[in-house]
Amino acid sequence: MTMSNTGGRRKPPTIHDVAREAGVSRGTVSRVLNGGHYVSPAAAESVNAAIRRTGYVVNRHARSLITGRSDSVGFLLTEPQERFFEDPNFNVLLRGCTQALAAHDVPLLLMLAGTDDERRRITRYITAGHVDGVLLVSSHSGDPVAEELRAAGVPLVACGKPIGLGSKVSYVAADDRDGARDMVRHLLALGRRRIGVVTGPPDTPGGVERLAGYREVLAEAGVEADERLVVSGDYSRASGEAGAERLLARVPDMDAVFVASDLMAQGVLTALQRSGRRVPEDVAVGGFDDSPAAVAASPELTTIRQPWDRISTEMVRVLLAQIGGEDPAAVILPTELVKRDST
Amino acid sequence: MTMSNTGGRRKPPTIHDVAREAGVSRGTVSRVLNGGHYVSPAAAESVNAAIRRTGYVVNRHARSLITGRSDSVGFLLTEPQERFFEDPNFNVLLRGCTQALAAHDVPLLLMLAGTDDERRRITRYITAGHVDGVLLVSSHSGDPVAEELRAAGVPLVACGKPIGLGSKVSYVAADDRDGARDMVRHLLALGRRRIGVVTGPPDTPGGVERLAGYREVLAEAGVEADERLVVSGDYSRASGEAGAERLLARVPDMDAVFVASDLMAQGVLTALQRSGRRVPEDVAVGGFDDSPAAVAASPELTTIRQPWDRISTEMVRVLLAQIGGEDPAAVILPTELVKRDST
DNA sequence: TTCTCTACTGTGAACGCTCACAGAAGCATG
DNA sequence: CATGCTTCTGTGAGCGTTCACAGTAGAGAA
């Protein structure tokens, strides 16, 4: 592409101008700019005043050219973009990351890898070192772009445990298993004993961990496992509806269902009500995510809230640390049971 | 902030390496990279082969340092971020802009101006020339950040007509007035004559233009204007409900309402149904936006669709043109009537 | 031949910054 | 008094490009 500088903008002051203005050398100005070690208070003061007077802003390109880093990070979304952009949690995540990065003066580059062409371009862009690190939102495991970045040694922080990638990848995730435990304990505390579950797909962290939490709590409560009470969906509303129907057909006197997503839970509610059952009197329903679907449902869903705001700040913290040379890290954040009307 | 290069990444090949590999000079490689004018086919071929072999990617920082442009643009959202991030149309816009820019190999920097601190930082960042232009999403008119950018001569394209800013600002917008005309004509064609309107706030383009379209069509159809049929809301569902109640109190035999947003239209439906009126038999309701609220409503809303995908690509096109030296431009795009069950 | 014109190629300088290094000054220690 | 150490400062080099300019070769015209 061609971009020519359009008129109107004066060329900004350089570090040279500031140095002259402050009566010091370029080196001293640079030192003030980067931490201010080994500068006398008098010089620092003089430089700062000159910066204020001239309105100087560092030229990041020149700095990047010599340091080799870009002081910017990419926010990479691979796979089905519609689904993510429609997900309010994703929006919270994107917003949170942008703001957390802004606090460190690090710009966020939004990268959407939809087509193969985009994947190639983005991979090249990142591995060429045009960003220092990547915040990764990838639904399915074993993402090729992510794998390539990991192999290239690009600092990477995933959102949710990346199943496919090696253990060398940092990630930040909600404690799915513990959230599931909380919900099932809650259902038990209500006196329910024939508790069904509609899990997510077996290749998603949510699917695996949430089901595991369910099983753990039932086992430790001495409730005997009944595999007829376990079905799985694909996080869609329709699959929740179908799942609930299968459960009802197998275990008509089921008195509670733990559903691995709010959207599926909406489908479960529909199926239950169509079968003439009252919620929560006959069957209690617990969701997961605390999405808008939870309050849009009737009755409003009891659900598990994931701390998306904290997830975003933690992702940024871990990524910046890793860019700074620290080792990859995994952060698991606690969830919260939100009690509403469906239990 | 401090970022040190973490191990693992080799330093990438430079234009020098490519030149040596291809047996030509840096200048020739550079010419191939930028358009390929004044290079012999043989040299071009040789350079391209060398680029492929070495996996060379241009160092944008070095290029930017000398050209003075960054080859990147900012996507700036000022004002209430929650509202925008929850708006699916905003998500389509953000996604569309990112993809359209990616096709030109231009990265998009997401900038959220929430706090005053962020506003300052972003303004400095942009006016320092760290982006070549800005895609602006600003709800209210006379935004101070936008005004400052305009004054600094930064190429700017707004989404929706910016009322406060001077005429020197490019913008891309849907044809609000024509959309409103279509809807009111549609209501007239259904035989309705006592058509109410719930407009948006008078300081929003949507509010002003949509009301104007309504008035125009009624006038040209020879229906006498009745100011009792005009109320305004703030785009919220509650304000739609309140507006409908006021309309019904003033004109009980109103037989249609044109509502300036789908969300408000939901409120209008609620109020109508509570008053015992059937939609569309007694009162036809037309919305605006074609948001998910439109299909979530019952009955599903007839509404006006704004071409958000085209708006995003046009914004990018106009911005890049302006960065390339062209004059600011205004683009108005046609809307579309989406007929559903509420009329 | 000689000159001009076109098509192409190479070279040095510059963009604005950081970094390594050398040096100066002040102060304590041998 | 020399020596070392610490704190501070200035200087030159160089990061990887593009750009202006100079230069070459070949074709065609005078």
XYZ file of C-alpha atoms in Angstrom, chain B residues 11-337:
327
model
C 17.121 -12.123 14.591
C 15.326 -12.042 11.268
C 16.976 -11.460 7.873
C 17.364 -7.869 6.718
C 17.051 -6.274 3.354
C 20.794 -6.561 3.175
C 20.667 -10.332 3.424
C 18.097 -10.471 0.674
C 20.197 -8.220 -1.522
C 23.264 -10.383 -1.062
C 21.248 -13.540 -1.643
C 19.762 -12.114 -4.830
C 23.003 -10.584 -6.022
C 21.609 -7.069 -6.196
C 21.760 -3.937 -4.066
C 19.570 -2.820 -1.187
C 18.021 -0.207 -3.394
C 16.784 -2.751 -5.884
C 15.264 -4.904 -3.186
C 13.569 -1.848 -1.763
C 12.167 -0.980 -5.165
C 10.782 -4.476 -5.593
C 9.202 -4.209 -2.177
C 7.535 -0.895 -2.977
C 5.706 -1.304 -6.233
C 8.466 -2.684 -8.423
C 8.825 0.271 -10.769
C 12.142 0.647 -12.530
C 13.294 -2.875 -11.890
C 14.132 -5.376 -14.571
C 12.004 -8.514 -14.629
C 15.102 -10.594 -14.034
C 16.075 -8.636 -10.944
C 12.539 -8.686 -9.602
C 12.328 -12.417 -10.023
C 15.655 -12.941 -8.362
C 14.690 -10.714 -5.438
C 11.364 -12.401 -4.953
C 13.047 -15.769 -4.920
C 15.537 -14.535 -2.339
C 12.728 -13.162 -0.209
C 10.978 -16.514 -0.321
C 14.160 -18.384 0.477
C 15.171 -16.219 3.402
C 11.682 -15.697 4.755
C 12.337 -11.982 4.799
C 9.711 -9.673 6.242
C 10.182 -5.938 6.100
C 11.037 -4.249 9.377
C 8.218 -1.807 9.743
C 9.982 0.205 12.387
C 12.903 0.998 10.152
C 10.569 1.839 7.331
C 8.407 4.027 9.523
C 11.408 5.819 10.899
C 12.340 7.128 7.518
C 8.952 7.483 5.850
C 7.399 9.172 8.840
C 4.247 7.125 8.638
C 3.350 4.123 10.731
C 1.210 2.185 8.264
C -1.221 1.522 11.038
C -4.472 3.128 12.059
C -6.321 3.554 15.316
C -9.862 2.501 16.043
C -10.948 5.029 18.616
C -13.951 4.615 20.832
C -14.747 7.567 23.026
C -17.533 7.756 25.534
C -19.642 5.038 27.104
C -17.891 1.829 26.239
C -20.322 -0.543 27.837
C -23.096 0.556 25.551
C -21.017 0.059 22.446
C -19.491 -3.238 23.376
C -22.930 -4.622 24.084
C -24.176 -3.418 20.735
C -23.842 -6.159 18.130
C -23.677 -3.544 15.393
C -20.585 -2.123 17.016
C -19.029 -5.548 17.005
C -19.759 -5.955 13.324
C -18.182 -2.569 12.724
C -15.027 -3.365 14.679
C -14.682 -6.708 12.990
C -15.324 -5.305 9.549
C -12.779 -2.535 9.982
C -10.141 -4.944 11.240
C -10.619 -7.250 8.307
C -10.783 -4.513 5.711
C -7.555 -3.064 7.065
C -5.901 -6.459 7.208
C -6.522 -6.799 3.492
C -4.327 -3.717 3.073
C -1.782 -5.058 5.528
C -2.542 -2.265 7.942
C -2.784 -3.202 11.614
C -5.589 -1.817 13.717
C -4.850 -0.413 17.151
C -7.780 -0.526 19.507
C -8.033 2.639 21.584
C -10.540 3.140 24.335
C -10.847 6.628 25.722
C -12.696 6.095 28.950
C -10.919 8.008 31.683
C -9.374 11.451 31.302
C -5.990 9.863 31.691
C -6.667 7.583 28.764
C -7.942 10.474 26.673
C -4.731 12.382 27.262
C -2.548 9.425 26.539
C -4.415 8.533 23.374
C -4.438 12.087 22.086
C -0.701 12.353 22.589
C -0.130 8.998 21.018
C -2.089 9.865 17.918
C -0.885 13.415 17.444
C 2.685 12.179 17.857
C 2.108 10.386 14.581
C 2.104 6.847 15.889
C -0.886 6.065 13.739
C -1.571 7.477 10.293
C -5.267 7.960 10.809
C -8.195 7.242 13.046
C -11.504 5.474 12.673
C -13.731 7.254 15.107
C -16.743 5.947 16.939
C -18.096 8.702 19.085
C -21.634 8.879 20.267
C -22.149 12.466 21.131
C -21.300 15.491 19.113
C -18.423 17.811 19.876
C -16.159 15.202 21.320
C -13.036 16.927 22.702
C -10.617 14.205 21.618
C -12.030 14.215 18.109
C -11.855 17.988 17.977
C -8.219 17.958 19.020
C -7.348 15.359 16.418
C -9.146 17.297 13.745
C -7.281 20.447 14.712
C -3.991 18.560 14.575
C -4.760 17.527 11.028
C -4.949 13.821 11.710
C -6.885 11.954 9.016
C -10.177 11.050 10.599
C -13.250 9.151 9.542
C -16.272 9.141 11.780
C -19.013 6.605 11.903
C -22.238 8.534 11.579
C -22.414 12.229 10.850
C -20.433 14.135 13.480
C -22.631 17.042 14.355
C -20.214 18.995 16.477
C -17.126 18.837 14.308
C -16.515 21.048 11.335
C -17.313 20.002 7.818
C -13.705 18.983 7.307
C -14.283 15.594 8.877
C -14.992 12.565 6.737
C -17.794 10.315 7.764
C -19.677 7.265 6.644
C -23.283 6.851 7.650
C -26.417 5.019 6.796
C -29.119 7.063 5.158
C -31.204 7.576 8.272
C -33.647 9.885 6.638
C -34.318 7.618 3.714
C -34.664 4.622 6.017
C -37.275 6.489 7.997
C -39.047 7.436 4.784
C -39.170 3.801 3.720
C -40.647 2.708 6.993
C -43.321 5.385 7.102
C -44.219 4.748 3.468
C -44.559 1.109 4.355
C -46.929 1.960 7.207
C -48.949 4.200 4.909
C -49.154 1.431 2.341
C -50.716 -0.749 5.005
C -53.504 1.792 5.247
C -52.409 3.353 8.520
C -52.982 7.061 8.867
C -52.559 7.946 12.529
C -48.862 7.128 12.738
C -46.967 8.018 15.882
C -43.219 8.323 16.208
C -40.792 7.752 19.043
C -37.583 9.524 18.011
C -34.091 9.474 19.491
C -32.530 12.367 21.410
C -32.368 15.597 19.392
C -28.573 15.776 19.550
C -28.043 12.473 17.772
C -28.001 12.216 14.000
C -30.359 9.269 14.204
C -32.835 11.291 16.196
C -32.862 14.285 13.903
C -32.783 12.572 10.538
C -35.225 9.812 11.320
C -37.762 12.306 12.524
C -37.240 14.419 9.417
C -37.869 11.431 7.162
C -41.082 10.681 9.026
C -42.297 14.240 8.587
C -41.385 14.379 4.919
C -43.330 11.292 3.949
C -46.410 12.302 5.884
C -46.312 15.722 4.278
C -45.965 14.407 0.762
C -48.748 11.902 1.400
C -51.019 14.728 2.449
C -51.483 13.446 5.977
C -51.833 16.400 8.288
C -49.072 16.736 10.874
C -50.146 16.132 14.427
C -47.534 17.039 17.020
C -49.328 14.947 19.610
C -48.018 11.938 17.674
C -44.372 12.900 18.226
C -42.443 11.943 21.350
C -38.764 11.350 21.921
C -36.792 8.773 23.904
C -33.181 8.034 24.730
C -32.847 4.742 22.836
C -33.491 2.715 25.993
C -36.223 0.153 26.244
C -37.813 1.939 29.170
C -38.025 5.198 27.273
C -39.828 3.392 24.463
C -42.363 2.069 26.901
C -42.923 5.500 28.422
C -43.140 7.085 24.992
C -45.808 4.662 23.821
C -47.858 5.359 26.916
C -47.746 9.057 26.300
C -48.761 8.550 22.687
C -51.690 6.320 23.643
C -52.862 8.801 26.225
C -52.894 11.577 23.664
C -54.148 9.654 20.618
C -55.959 6.497 21.705
C -56.837 5.480 18.153
C -53.238 5.613 16.885
C -52.875 2.790 14.389
C -49.085 2.655 13.884
C -45.819 3.733 15.490
C -42.448 4.310 13.938
C -39.774 3.845 16.603
C -36.217 5.115 16.089
C -34.551 2.033 17.569
C -35.403 -1.625 18.023
C -34.698 -1.501 21.714
C -37.211 1.293 22.192
C -39.583 -0.612 19.942
C -39.471 -3.505 22.381
C -40.675 -1.131 25.059
C -43.378 0.136 22.732
C -44.607 -3.430 22.151
C -44.792 -4.003 25.883
C -46.828 -0.856 26.462
C -49.172 -1.600 23.562
C -49.825 -5.130 24.658
C -50.420 -4.060 28.232
C -53.026 -1.612 26.979
C -54.810 -4.521 25.328
C -53.924 -3.621 21.790
C -52.917 -6.259 19.297
C -49.796 -5.882 17.159
C -49.995 -5.548 14.216
C -53.799 -5.770 13.919
C -54.591 -2.683 16.011
C -51.237 -0.936 15.930
C -48.378 -1.642 13.554
C -44.887 -1.102 14.936
C -41.746 -0.350 12.926
C -38.300 -0.308 14.487
C -34.843 0.783 13.369
C -31.415 -0.937 13.404
C -32.275 -4.580 12.828
C -30.551 -5.505 16.060
C -31.047 -8.879 17.758
C -33.700 -7.095 19.789
C -35.738 -7.085 16.599
C -35.997 -10.850 16.338
C -36.086 -11.323 20.100
C -39.245 -9.241 20.272
C -42.651 -10.795 19.921
C -43.999 -10.300 17.416
C -40.707 -10.024 15.556
C -40.087 -6.482 14.496
C -40.278 -4.995 11.062
C -37.277 -2.734 11.035
C -34.669 -0.853 9.015
C -31.328 -2.502 8.504
C -28.199 -0.410 8.384
C -25.437 -1.883 6.235
C -22.818 -2.156 8.963
C -20.551 -4.387 6.959
C -20.455 -1.899 4.136
C -20.092 0.983 6.569
C -16.921 -0.555 7.936
C -15.350 -1.197 4.560
C -16.257 2.286 3.399
C -14.762 3.839 6.519
C -11.514 2.053 5.826
C -11.563 2.987 2.171
C -12.177 6.657 2.889
C -9.561 6.752 5.633
C -6.863 5.179 3.502
C -7.704 7.535 0.670
C -7.447 10.484 3.003
C -4.133 9.272 4.373
C -3.062 9.035 0.757
C -3.712 12.730 0.383
C -7.282 12.909 -0.827
C -9.796 15.333 0.576
C -12.285 14.416 3.296
C -15.423 12.803 1.999
C -18.885 11.928 3.198
C -20.442 8.612 2.265
C -24.112 7.884 2.745
C -25.194 4.289 2.341
C -28.670 2.985 1.623
C -30.712 1.167 4.237
C -33.057 -1.732 3.795
C -36.568 -2.398 5.037
